[in-house]
Amino acid sequence: MSFSKILIANRGEIACRVIRTARRLGYGTVAVFSDADRDAPHVLQADESVHIGGSAAADSYLKVDAILDAAARTGADAIHPGYGFLSENAAFARTCEAAGLVFIGPPASAIEAMGDKALAKRRMLEAGVPCAPGYLGSEQSDDVLKAEALALGFPLLVKAVAGGGGRGMRLVREAAELDAAIAGARREATSAFGDGTLMLERLIDHGRHIEIQVFADAHGHAVHLGERDCTAQRRRQKVIEEAPSPVVNPAMREAMGRDAVAAALAVGYRGAGTVEFIVDADLRHYFLEMNTRLQVEHPVTEAITGFDLVEWQLRVAAGQPLPARQEEIRFNGHAIEARLYAEDPYNGFAPQTGPVLHWRPNEATAGDVRIDNGIAQGGEVSPHYDPMVAKLIVHGRDRDDAIRRLRAALADAPLIGLRHNARFLSDLVNHPAFRQARMTTTLIDQWQAEGDAVLQRPLPSAEVWCLAAAVMALRDGTGWRADSVAGYGLTLACDDSRHTLRVGADRSGLVHVLHDGHTRELRILSLDDGCLRYEAGGVRRRATVVFDGATLHLAVGADVHVFSEVSPFPEQDTRGDPSRAVAPVAGRVAHVSVAVGETVGEGHALVCVEAMKMEMWLHAQAGGRVSAVHVKVGDQVELNTLLVELELAGSDDNDSNNQET
């Protein structure tokens, strides 16, 4: 089972993560890449790299033949699948083994047993592990699924039996939502995993998501490395993970660990795996699924145990026994991981794409901070893959230590160029519900539905408006002006807000900004490679400044605000025009549900755009007739591309009335 060169059949931060440990242990590394990832960090960090296809995952990272060919061309004798893509594909594991390659993961039989969520639950029921009620049958017609759902009762989850990460999952609270949930889950699961088989599961409402990290070797040994609490989720996808859980006591940890190890041994498991449980309000745990791979959140376990789990994977795959026995595993302190997503939490967590204008994770200066990422300054975040671009992992003596360090890290290392969730992450871990361990898996979704303040877009403070005006006014096309005109009128826009300010500077460098009837004095001390130092009210502070053409990106703390000067001749804003449906994100057209000439009512589904594995539907904002459809299924579209045009109801009458007048 020995090997010397590892091909990482993945991309992004997990590929970089595997390369880091593999090279430390002396293994050669091979990266594979798509068209969109030609200059990605994982490609640059590997010893060798091979192009395997187009930007879409189906044309590259899911192409088994291309990956095996890359291994043959480079002489790689082992495959690490990372997570996602082919990591839980039993056929891929079996194909690797048949080709004489070491698959750094569990046996194909274990992936089959646990990768199919319905089959896994059957095995757990046979083993006496508690499971939530559900439907696990092979009959997959819509009628059967609906009948089983009605018998099961609501709320429930429609779930893909393959894959993970919340893909192919829909929450259903009433019967009227079933048709759309079944169709959407099946379509998303087919796209993400190539398997549209579904199961039903009664929802344990207001539960906590707690999982156990397990490891097994080829010598019959298995251990657990404690729990991770992954309760903070939006749309069934994790946002924050921590270890240990703030609600698990030693007896509960022992019981869950015992169940998890038994589950692994029951299927002849080998390598890293995670057994996921849902825990109800009475702290009773129910088996959800087993992820037969390394988890995104594995770093928090590494932080509290001191073990490198990728190193464990490589040693187990090479036939070595586990590096530690159960009684040797100790837990130290508290660790939290925050997932930095390219998404807008203040607009329904809509996926975002765009350039990476500024990203310097090494500038996170708080102690015990680790940032795993797969992006680089000057690169691009595309719509083809998962929206997670980085993970910030902190370790502290206790939970309060970890929270404080995480918030500092989010402020120290801003991502600039596209919208993301950093400010939301900072607010979330400081929220009373998180600090007091009152989170549930649905609480963030509940906040979104209720319009909670934590999901309202933060506005720039008066000082930030004045700072933006000072920076804009003191910059010309080549650099900084030593002194400015006596008075400089400036109208700036930031999101939907506009302010007119008057800026003047004296020869000492003091800038006077009149804003909302109040004058503030600021002094720009320096601007060095994006790091701005300024003084306001006698206090010296720092911010990050990036200009993208005439647009100013200003990062203060965990906030990034984007300012532009308002033209005196503003263009017509058609974003709110109900006669025009435009793409909310860059992505692929997954479904077109209308045709030219069709009459639609308000709320009628028009087009579905898929971006970063998430479906976003556009609905008619008013009733009318479809006058034009500009796209078809499979088309790639950019943000704000015109997709469908409507002739609004009553528009003909209005035109004739205008003519008569």
XYZ file of C-alpha atoms in Angstrom:
661
model
C 0.000 0.000 0.000
C 3.007 2.294 -0.231
C 2.871 5.366 -2.473
C 5.092 8.349 -3.217
C 3.088 10.824 -5.304
C -0.465 11.976 -4.554
C -2.906 13.426 -7.062
C -5.488 15.630 -5.373
C -8.767 15.165 -7.253
C -10.184 18.456 -6.025
C -9.674 22.218 -5.997
C -9.750 25.264 -3.740
C -8.832 25.307 -0.079
C -9.030 21.548 0.487
C -6.587 20.877 -2.349
C -4.192 23.433 -0.832
C -4.712 21.847 2.588
C -3.820 18.345 1.372
C -0.810 19.618 -0.576
C 0.544 21.314 2.556
C 0.631 18.128 4.650
C 1.653 15.856 1.781
C 4.697 17.985 1.025
C 5.614 18.194 4.714
C 5.700 14.389 4.782
C 7.785 14.223 1.613
C 5.153 13.127 -0.886
C 5.074 14.509 -4.420
C 1.848 16.311 -5.294
C -0.220 16.672 -8.461
C -3.030 19.170 -8.938
C -5.766 18.962 -11.543
C -7.551 22.037 -12.816
C -10.394 23.258 -14.990
C -10.459 26.182 -17.405
C -11.655 28.468 -14.607
C -8.837 27.359 -12.284
C -5.789 27.707 -14.553
C -4.091 30.138 -12.178
C -5.682 29.006 -8.916
C -3.525 28.658 -5.784
C -3.774 24.863 -5.641
C -2.328 24.680 -9.155
C 0.603 26.905 -8.233
C 1.329 25.098 -4.960
C 1.497 21.556 -6.344
C 4.670 20.037 -7.774
C 2.866 19.206 -11.021
C -0.532 20.065 -12.492
C -2.720 18.800 -15.307
C -5.604 20.471 -17.127
C -8.640 18.161 -17.131
C -11.472 20.074 -18.824
C -13.980 22.896 -18.874
C -15.063 25.169 -16.054
C -18.204 23.260 -15.074
C -17.574 20.478 -12.555
C -19.201 17.942 -14.859
C -16.596 18.796 -17.497
C -13.590 18.566 -15.179
C -13.596 17.609 -11.494
C -16.259 14.941 -12.017
C -14.544 13.380 -15.059
C -13.103 10.121 -13.768
C -11.304 9.258 -17.014
C -9.558 12.645 -17.119
C -8.411 12.306 -13.501
C -7.060 8.789 -14.012
C -5.311 9.923 -17.193
C -3.677 12.766 -15.232
C -2.450 10.249 -12.663
C -0.986 8.045 -15.380
C 0.739 10.967 -17.146
C 2.385 12.189 -13.933
C 3.144 8.845 -12.324
C 0.921 9.534 -9.324
C 0.243 6.319 -7.408
C -2.361 7.625 -4.925
C -5.530 9.723 -5.156
C -6.816 12.028 -2.417
C -10.417 13.035 -3.231
C -10.768 15.886 -0.699
C -14.448 16.546 -0.017
C -17.312 17.100 -2.430
C -17.034 16.139 -6.102
C -16.006 12.425 -6.246
C -15.032 12.014 -2.584
C -18.049 9.854 -1.705
C -18.385 8.118 -5.055
C -17.917 4.388 -4.516
C -17.479 3.724 -8.237
C -14.593 6.212 -8.328
C -12.899 4.563 -5.338
C -13.296 1.160 -6.956
C -11.968 2.439 -10.295
C -8.906 3.907 -8.592
C -8.154 0.631 -6.874
C -8.638 -1.302 -10.129
C -6.119 1.020 -11.780
C -3.562 0.195 -9.088
C -3.913 3.542 -7.323
C -4.181 3.906 -3.552
C -7.477 5.631 -2.762
C -6.932 7.794 0.311
C -10.314 7.132 1.804
C -12.549 4.295 2.943
C -13.196 1.122 0.948
C -15.793 1.376 -1.798
C -18.037 -0.984 0.177
C -18.080 1.406 3.152
C -18.823 4.373 0.889
C -21.741 2.455 -0.615
C -23.030 1.445 2.804
C -22.877 4.936 4.290
C -22.917 7.152 1.201
C -26.484 6.145 0.445
C -28.286 7.894 3.293
C -31.308 5.612 3.105
C -29.174 2.450 3.236
C -27.108 3.924 6.070
C -30.210 4.627 8.153
C -31.409 1.066 7.621
C -28.080 -0.233 8.907
C -28.217 2.068 11.921
C -31.737 0.946 12.767
C -30.562 -2.666 12.615
C -27.673 -1.746 14.934
C -29.987 -0.059 17.419
C -28.760 3.485 16.783
C -31.669 5.934 17.183
C -32.869 7.499 13.917
C -35.531 10.069 13.082
C -38.657 8.611 11.391
C -38.644 8.730 7.600
C -39.204 7.058 4.230
C -36.236 5.078 2.861
C -37.931 3.153 0.063
C -36.739 2.489 -3.479
C -40.028 3.557 -5.075
C -39.315 7.088 -6.244
C -42.390 8.273 -8.109
C -43.741 11.668 -7.113
C -47.046 10.104 -6.079
C -45.384 7.632 -3.709
C -43.153 10.286 -2.186
C -46.119 12.596 -1.627
C -48.191 9.823 -0.069
C -45.353 8.846 2.256
C -44.826 12.489 3.193
C -48.471 12.933 4.120
C -48.329 9.774 6.242
C -45.121 10.938 7.935
C -46.420 14.409 8.765
C -44.862 17.863 8.755
C -42.379 19.455 9.036
C -40.099 17.129 7.106
C -37.021 17.139 4.919
C -36.835 15.929 1.345
C -33.214 14.761 1.013
C -30.966 13.367 -1.690
C -29.642 9.959 -0.673
C -26.276 10.800 -2.267
C -23.823 13.596 -1.526
C -23.949 16.093 1.288
C -23.372 19.737 2.122
C -27.089 20.495 2.112
C -27.360 19.885 -1.652
C -30.555 18.275 -2.820
C -32.341 19.070 0.437
C -35.622 20.904 0.911
C -37.553 21.785 4.073
C -41.302 21.220 3.742
C -43.688 22.605 6.357
C -46.997 21.969 4.599
C -48.402 19.783 1.819
C -48.667 22.643 -0.665
C -44.845 22.849 -0.740
C -44.284 19.177 -1.617
C -44.357 19.296 -5.425
C -41.795 22.078 -5.686
C -39.605 20.538 -2.965
C -39.473 17.117 -4.627
C -38.759 18.577 -8.069
C -36.124 20.997 -6.772
C -34.339 18.457 -4.572
C -34.249 15.876 -7.362
C -32.990 18.363 -9.930
C -30.302 19.746 -7.599
C -29.176 16.268 -6.510
C -28.897 15.100 -10.108
C -26.829 18.157 -10.988
C -24.528 17.934 -7.952
C -24.150 14.150 -7.532
C -25.512 12.520 -10.685
C -28.156 10.737 -8.585
C -31.680 12.079 -8.077
C -32.842 9.413 -5.594
C -34.648 10.963 -2.628
C -35.622 10.046 0.911
C -37.901 11.671 3.461
C -37.058 12.449 7.059
C -39.220 13.882 9.808
C -37.655 17.132 10.956
C -36.396 17.317 14.520
C -37.416 20.947 14.923
C -35.240 23.339 16.930
C -32.452 20.752 17.043
C -28.678 21.000 17.237
C -26.346 19.425 14.674
C -23.537 17.604 16.481
C -21.123 15.256 14.754
C -18.401 12.864 15.860
C -15.041 12.566 14.100
C -14.016 8.934 13.747
C -10.902 7.249 12.385
C -10.278 3.581 11.617
C -7.281 1.696 10.262
C -6.819 -1.560 8.358
C -5.937 -3.428 11.560
C -9.377 -3.372 13.173
C -8.804 -0.306 15.338
C -11.174 2.651 15.496
C -11.301 5.778 17.663
C -13.297 8.959 17.936
C -11.756 12.398 18.326
C -14.634 14.115 20.033
C -17.527 16.131 18.724
C -18.028 19.231 16.619
C -21.079 21.447 16.980
C -22.299 22.556 13.543
C -25.664 23.973 14.576
C -25.221 27.449 13.058
C -26.531 26.871 9.542
C -28.377 28.698 6.799
C -30.477 26.684 4.375
C -29.119 23.463 5.925
C -25.534 24.446 5.143
C -23.013 25.045 7.896
C -21.719 28.527 8.697
C -19.913 28.142 12.041
C -18.455 24.974 13.573
C -16.876 24.574 16.982
C -15.269 21.977 19.192
C -16.137 20.984 21.775
C -19.883 21.565 21.703
C -21.079 23.981 24.383
C -23.975 21.632 25.245
C -22.241 18.231 25.357
C -21.137 16.849 28.722
C -18.622 14.004 29.174
C -21.283 11.298 29.487
C -23.045 12.432 26.310
C -19.697 12.629 24.477
C -18.886 9.073 25.512
C -22.283 7.770 24.368
C -22.192 9.523 20.994
C -18.568 8.516 20.473
C -19.391 4.895 21.249
C -22.261 4.904 18.710
C -20.069 6.547 16.065
C -17.219 4.059 16.454
C -19.663 1.154 16.337
C -21.131 2.542 13.115
C -17.675 2.719 11.521
C -16.705 -0.804 12.554
C -20.036 -2.183 11.328
C -19.188 -1.318 7.715
C -15.485 -2.173 7.786
C -14.522 1.457 7.707
C -11.010 2.764 7.106
C -9.711 6.337 7.253
C -11.450 9.555 8.281
C -15.212 9.708 8.664
C -17.831 11.738 10.437
C -21.028 10.462 12.000
C -23.626 13.225 12.130
C -26.407 13.411 14.712
C -29.336 15.734 15.261
C -29.852 16.471 18.955
C -33.268 17.514 20.244
C -34.140 19.932 23.024
C -33.807 17.115 25.587
C -30.278 16.300 24.312
C -31.364 13.000 22.773
C -29.340 12.225 19.645
C -30.579 10.737 16.377
C -28.420 9.474 13.521
C -28.502 11.664 10.422
C -25.791 10.287 8.148
C -22.159 9.348 7.900
C -19.845 11.389 5.706
C -17.239 8.988 4.363
C -14.520 11.597 3.871
C -12.676 14.413 5.556
C -15.042 17.198 6.610
C -14.729 20.890 5.816
C -14.661 21.542 9.561
C -11.890 19.081 10.444
C -9.504 21.915 11.505
C -11.365 22.547 14.764
C -10.733 18.929 15.753
C -7.086 19.367 14.813
C -6.923 22.491 16.984
C -8.189 20.855 20.167
C -6.379 17.510 19.732
C -3.083 18.664 18.214
C -3.319 16.003 15.477
C -2.992 16.579 11.717
C -5.946 14.613 10.326
C -4.646 14.658 6.751
C -1.430 13.091 8.050
C -3.566 10.431 9.758
C -5.316 9.809 6.430
C -2.030 9.327 4.605
C -0.590 7.027 7.278
C -3.733 4.874 7.394
C -3.862 4.696 3.579
C -0.236 3.493 3.631
C -1.261 0.608 5.887
C 0.050 2.004 9.149
C -1.918 1.668 12.405
C -3.690 4.660 13.923
C -1.226 7.134 15.443
C -3.042 7.158 18.812
C -5.247 4.934 20.966
C -8.535 6.206 22.386
C -7.118 6.666 25.878
C -4.299 8.827 24.458
C -6.643 11.374 22.863
C -7.019 14.541 24.918
C -8.896 17.756 24.234
C -7.397 21.168 24.853
C -9.249 24.488 24.831
C -11.910 25.598 22.370
C -11.793 26.049 18.594
C -14.180 27.766 16.188
C -14.230 27.715 12.390
C -16.059 30.341 10.330
C -16.795 29.708 6.671
C -16.147 32.750 4.513
C -18.730 32.503 1.755
C -18.937 34.575 -1.424
C -22.568 35.400 -0.764
C -24.692 38.350 0.325
C -26.293 37.525 3.695
C -28.319 40.744 3.481
C -29.933 39.654 0.209
C -31.089 36.126 0.959
C -27.512 34.746 1.008
C -27.399 35.119 -2.779
C -24.144 33.776 -4.273
C -21.636 36.362 -5.486
C -18.931 36.289 -8.120
C -16.206 38.699 -9.110
C -12.551 39.682 -8.825
C -10.418 39.277 -5.727
C -8.988 42.801 -5.484
C -7.446 42.412 -2.029
C -6.888 39.271 0.045
C -4.016 38.909 2.492
C -4.892 36.229 5.030
C -1.437 36.394 6.611
C -2.370 39.798 8.028
C -4.712 38.184 10.574
C -2.646 38.946 13.654
C -4.652 37.486 16.537
C -2.999 34.523 18.263
C -3.791 30.925 17.256
C -5.421 31.903 13.947
C -5.312 29.675 10.873
C -6.859 30.605 7.532
C -7.327 27.831 4.963
C -8.205 29.257 1.554
C -8.081 28.592 -2.148
C -8.195 32.112 -3.557
C -5.512 34.702 -4.277
C -5.364 38.430 -4.774
C -5.757 39.121 -8.485
C -7.867 35.991 -9.014
C -11.557 35.564 -9.680
C -14.427 33.848 -7.866
C -16.464 32.097 -10.550
C -20.062 30.800 -10.456
C -19.034 27.211 -11.168
C -18.197 25.913 -7.687
C -19.138 26.099 -4.027
C -19.349 29.670 -2.611
C -16.992 28.901 0.297
C -13.695 30.643 -0.478
C -11.906 30.409 2.875
C -12.120 29.124 6.451
C -10.954 31.079 9.486
C -10.025 28.769 12.365
C -9.180 30.064 15.827
C -8.161 28.301 19.025
C -8.460 29.712 22.525
C -8.206 28.702 26.138
C -12.001 28.784 26.289
C -14.994 29.703 24.126
C -14.823 33.427 24.904
C -11.156 33.456 23.862
C -12.004 31.800 20.563
C -14.889 34.176 19.796
C -12.752 37.221 20.483
C -9.917 35.937 18.277
C -12.280 35.059 15.454
C -13.781 38.536 15.390
C -10.282 40.037 15.349
C -9.221 37.783 12.474
C -12.284 38.745 10.419
C -11.363 42.409 10.883
C -7.636 41.929 10.202
C -7.926 40.060 6.890
C -10.662 41.664 4.772
C -11.660 40.162 1.422
C -12.254 42.989 -1.061
C -13.764 42.830 -4.529
C -17.057 41.027 -4.077
C -19.717 40.717 -1.414
C -19.228 38.110 1.308
C -20.432 37.195 4.789
C -17.537 38.356 7.010
C -19.504 41.036 8.874
C -22.386 38.613 9.378
C -20.000 35.992 10.790
C -18.613 38.547 13.249
C -22.102 39.569 14.336
C -23.275 35.953 14.534
C -20.627 34.730 16.980
C -21.272 37.818 19.108
C -25.056 37.303 19.085
C -26.629 36.330 22.434
C -28.139 33.203 20.854
C -24.663 31.985 19.882
C -22.856 33.101 23.011
C -25.510 31.451 25.207
C -25.559 28.244 23.089
C -29.188 28.747 22.071
C -28.670 28.263 18.338
C -30.730 25.731 16.389
C -30.231 24.505 12.833
C -33.115 26.692 11.636
C -32.595 29.856 13.691
C -30.708 31.792 11.001
C -33.448 30.937 8.491
C -35.990 32.126 11.051
C -34.085 35.399 11.452
C -34.135 35.831 7.695
C -37.876 35.242 7.473
C -38.539 37.670 10.315
C -36.183 40.381 9.035
C -34.040 40.239 12.178
C -31.581 43.095 12.678
C -28.571 40.764 12.345
C -29.538 40.257 8.690
C -30.083 43.930 7.871
C -27.316 45.400 5.730
C -24.939 47.463 7.916
C -24.735 51.111 6.880
C -21.540 53.160 6.890
C -21.137 55.320 9.968
C -20.844 59.102 9.631
C -17.085 58.785 10.137
C -16.825 56.218 7.339
C -18.808 58.459 4.964
C -16.447 61.327 5.766
C -13.386 59.111 5.412
C -14.603 57.907 2.003
C -15.190 61.481 0.890
C -11.723 62.527 2.069
C -10.050 59.646 0.250
C -12.049 60.238 -2.939
C -11.427 63.974 -2.921
C -7.703 63.718 -2.281
C -7.072 61.189 -5.021
C -6.541 61.979 -8.684
C -5.609 59.722 -11.541
C -1.969 59.343 -10.494
C -1.860 59.549 -6.728
C -2.372 61.894 -3.795
C -2.556 65.673 -3.894
C -0.603 67.580 -1.279
C -3.352 70.141 -0.936
C -6.826 70.388 -2.373
C -9.095 73.171 -3.498
C -10.743 75.195 -0.770
C -14.076 73.460 -1.192
C -14.943 70.310 -3.046
C -18.547 69.154 -3.470
C -18.927 65.405 -3.657
C -22.000 63.172 -3.956
C -21.269 59.562 -3.056
C -23.363 56.423 -3.306
C -22.987 53.285 -1.189
C -25.531 50.574 -1.964
C -28.886 52.390 -1.919
C -27.685 55.350 0.170
C -26.500 58.692 -1.191
C -24.884 61.584 0.620
C -23.642 64.940 -0.606
C -20.575 66.100 1.277
C -18.261 69.091 0.989
C -14.566 68.467 1.365
C -11.704 70.887 1.835
C -8.080 70.493 2.895
C -5.600 72.983 4.324
C -1.875 72.985 3.685
C -1.178 71.075 6.886
C -3.016 68.087 5.458
C -6.085 68.432 7.679
C -9.242 67.520 5.770
C -12.565 69.160 6.630
C -15.708 67.267 5.627
C -19.188 68.749 5.933
C -21.740 65.942 6.291
C -25.373 66.286 7.408
C -24.691 69.747 8.802
C -21.686 68.683 10.874
C -18.034 69.250 10.017
C -15.539 66.521 10.817
C -11.784 66.905 10.656
C -9.626 64.035 9.459
C -5.960 63.754 8.717
C -4.709 61.196 6.218
C -1.443 60.008 7.727
C -0.379 57.474 5.126
C -1.540 55.129 2.421
C 0.890 52.313 1.844
C -0.065 49.359 -0.351
C -3.727 49.601 0.571
C -3.173 50.222 4.283
C -4.669 53.601 5.174
C -3.795 55.297 8.445
C -5.815 58.313 9.444
C -6.685 60.443 12.438
C -10.239 61.482 13.403
C -11.243 63.243 16.600
C -7.747 62.869 17.982
C -7.784 59.072 17.546
C -5.578 57.304 15.029
C -7.109 54.369 13.206
C -6.466 52.192 10.190
C -8.526 50.974 7.272
C -7.941 49.168 3.991
C -8.403 51.109 0.757
C -8.646 49.629 -2.732
C -9.610 51.543 -5.851
C -11.130 49.628 -8.750
C -11.190 52.296 -11.406
C -13.228 55.131 -9.927
C -14.858 52.863 -7.332
C -13.565 52.951 -3.758
C -13.613 49.810 -1.609
C -13.141 50.784 2.034
C -12.710 48.100 4.707
C -13.083 49.154 8.332
C -13.148 46.260 10.774
C -15.184 43.391 9.347
C -17.160 45.823 7.145
C -16.369 46.435 3.504
C -18.239 49.379 1.950
C -18.132 50.281 -1.730
C -18.416 53.948 -2.684
C -18.793 55.572 -6.070
C -19.227 59.152 -7.139
C -22.733 59.839 -8.412
C -22.841 61.075 -11.984
C -24.728 64.343 -12.587
C -26.365 62.488 -15.470
C -27.611 59.288 -13.812
C -28.561 56.356 -15.950
C -32.047 54.923 -15.775
C -32.219 52.184 -13.148
C -34.127 49.216 -14.555
C -33.437 46.808 -11.672
C -36.927 47.284 -10.255
C -38.695 47.183 -13.632
C -41.329 44.398 -13.359
C -41.369 43.999 -17.155
C -37.738 42.806 -17.173
C -36.451 39.708 -15.351
C -32.664 39.885 -15.045
C -30.155 37.387 -13.699
C -29.600 37.900 -9.938
C -26.147 36.275 -10.196
C -23.751 35.009 -12.807
C -24.496 31.346 -13.416
C -26.085 28.669 -15.544
C -29.725 28.646 -16.624
C -31.095 25.483 -14.999
C -34.764 25.784 -15.910
C -37.029 27.949 -18.084
C -40.674 27.571 -17.137
C -42.364 30.038 -19.529
C -42.655 30.539 -23.273
C -43.381 33.538 -25.473
C -47.072 34.356 -25.507
C -47.793 32.693 -22.169
C -49.866 34.642 -19.652
C -48.450 34.730 -16.139
C -49.618 36.112 -12.824
C -47.655 37.830 -10.100
C -45.357 35.319 -8.415
C -45.277 32.945 -11.405
C -41.919 31.141 -11.742
C -40.040 32.327 -14.827
C -36.411 31.156 -14.871
C -34.048 29.326 -12.527
C -30.367 30.282 -12.486
C -27.918 27.904 -10.803
C -24.787 29.405 -9.296
C -22.341 27.841 -6.850
C -24.570 24.741 -6.602
C -27.533 26.860 -5.486
C -30.765 27.377 -7.421
C -32.188 30.889 -7.605
C -35.669 31.319 -9.102
C -36.934 34.513 -10.668
C -40.660 35.143 -10.305
C -42.920 37.596 -12.087
C -43.240 40.815 -10.112
C -46.523 41.601 -11.855
C -49.034 39.850 -14.101
C -48.766 40.016 -17.872
C -47.839 38.229 -21.095
C -44.370 36.849 -21.880
C -43.114 38.908 -24.812
C -39.559 37.539 -25.036
C -37.410 34.742 -23.588
C -33.735 35.422 -24.196
C -32.172 32.260 -22.739
C -32.441 28.497 -22.820
C -31.472 25.763 -20.382
C -27.703 25.398 -20.164
C -26.843 28.971 -21.099
C -24.186 30.728 -19.005
C -25.325 34.233 -18.036
C -23.693 37.190 -16.332
C -25.109 39.253 -13.482
C -28.042 41.441 -14.645
C -28.373 39.655 -18.002
C -31.882 40.191 -19.375
C -33.614 36.790 -19.281
C -37.341 37.348 -19.809
C -39.468 40.323 -20.849
C -43.122 40.781 -19.949
C -45.840 42.930 -21.447
C -47.553 43.942 -18.237
C -51.284 43.533 -17.824
C -53.070 46.781 -18.628
C -50.114 48.255 -20.519
C -52.068 48.342 -23.804
C -54.915 50.220 -22.123
C -52.465 52.723 -20.679
C -50.889 53.261 -24.097
C -54.257 53.858 -25.749
C -55.274 56.246 -22.980
C -52.064 58.177 -23.478
C -52.712 58.384 -27.211
C -56.239 59.665 -26.691
C -54.972 62.287 -24.305
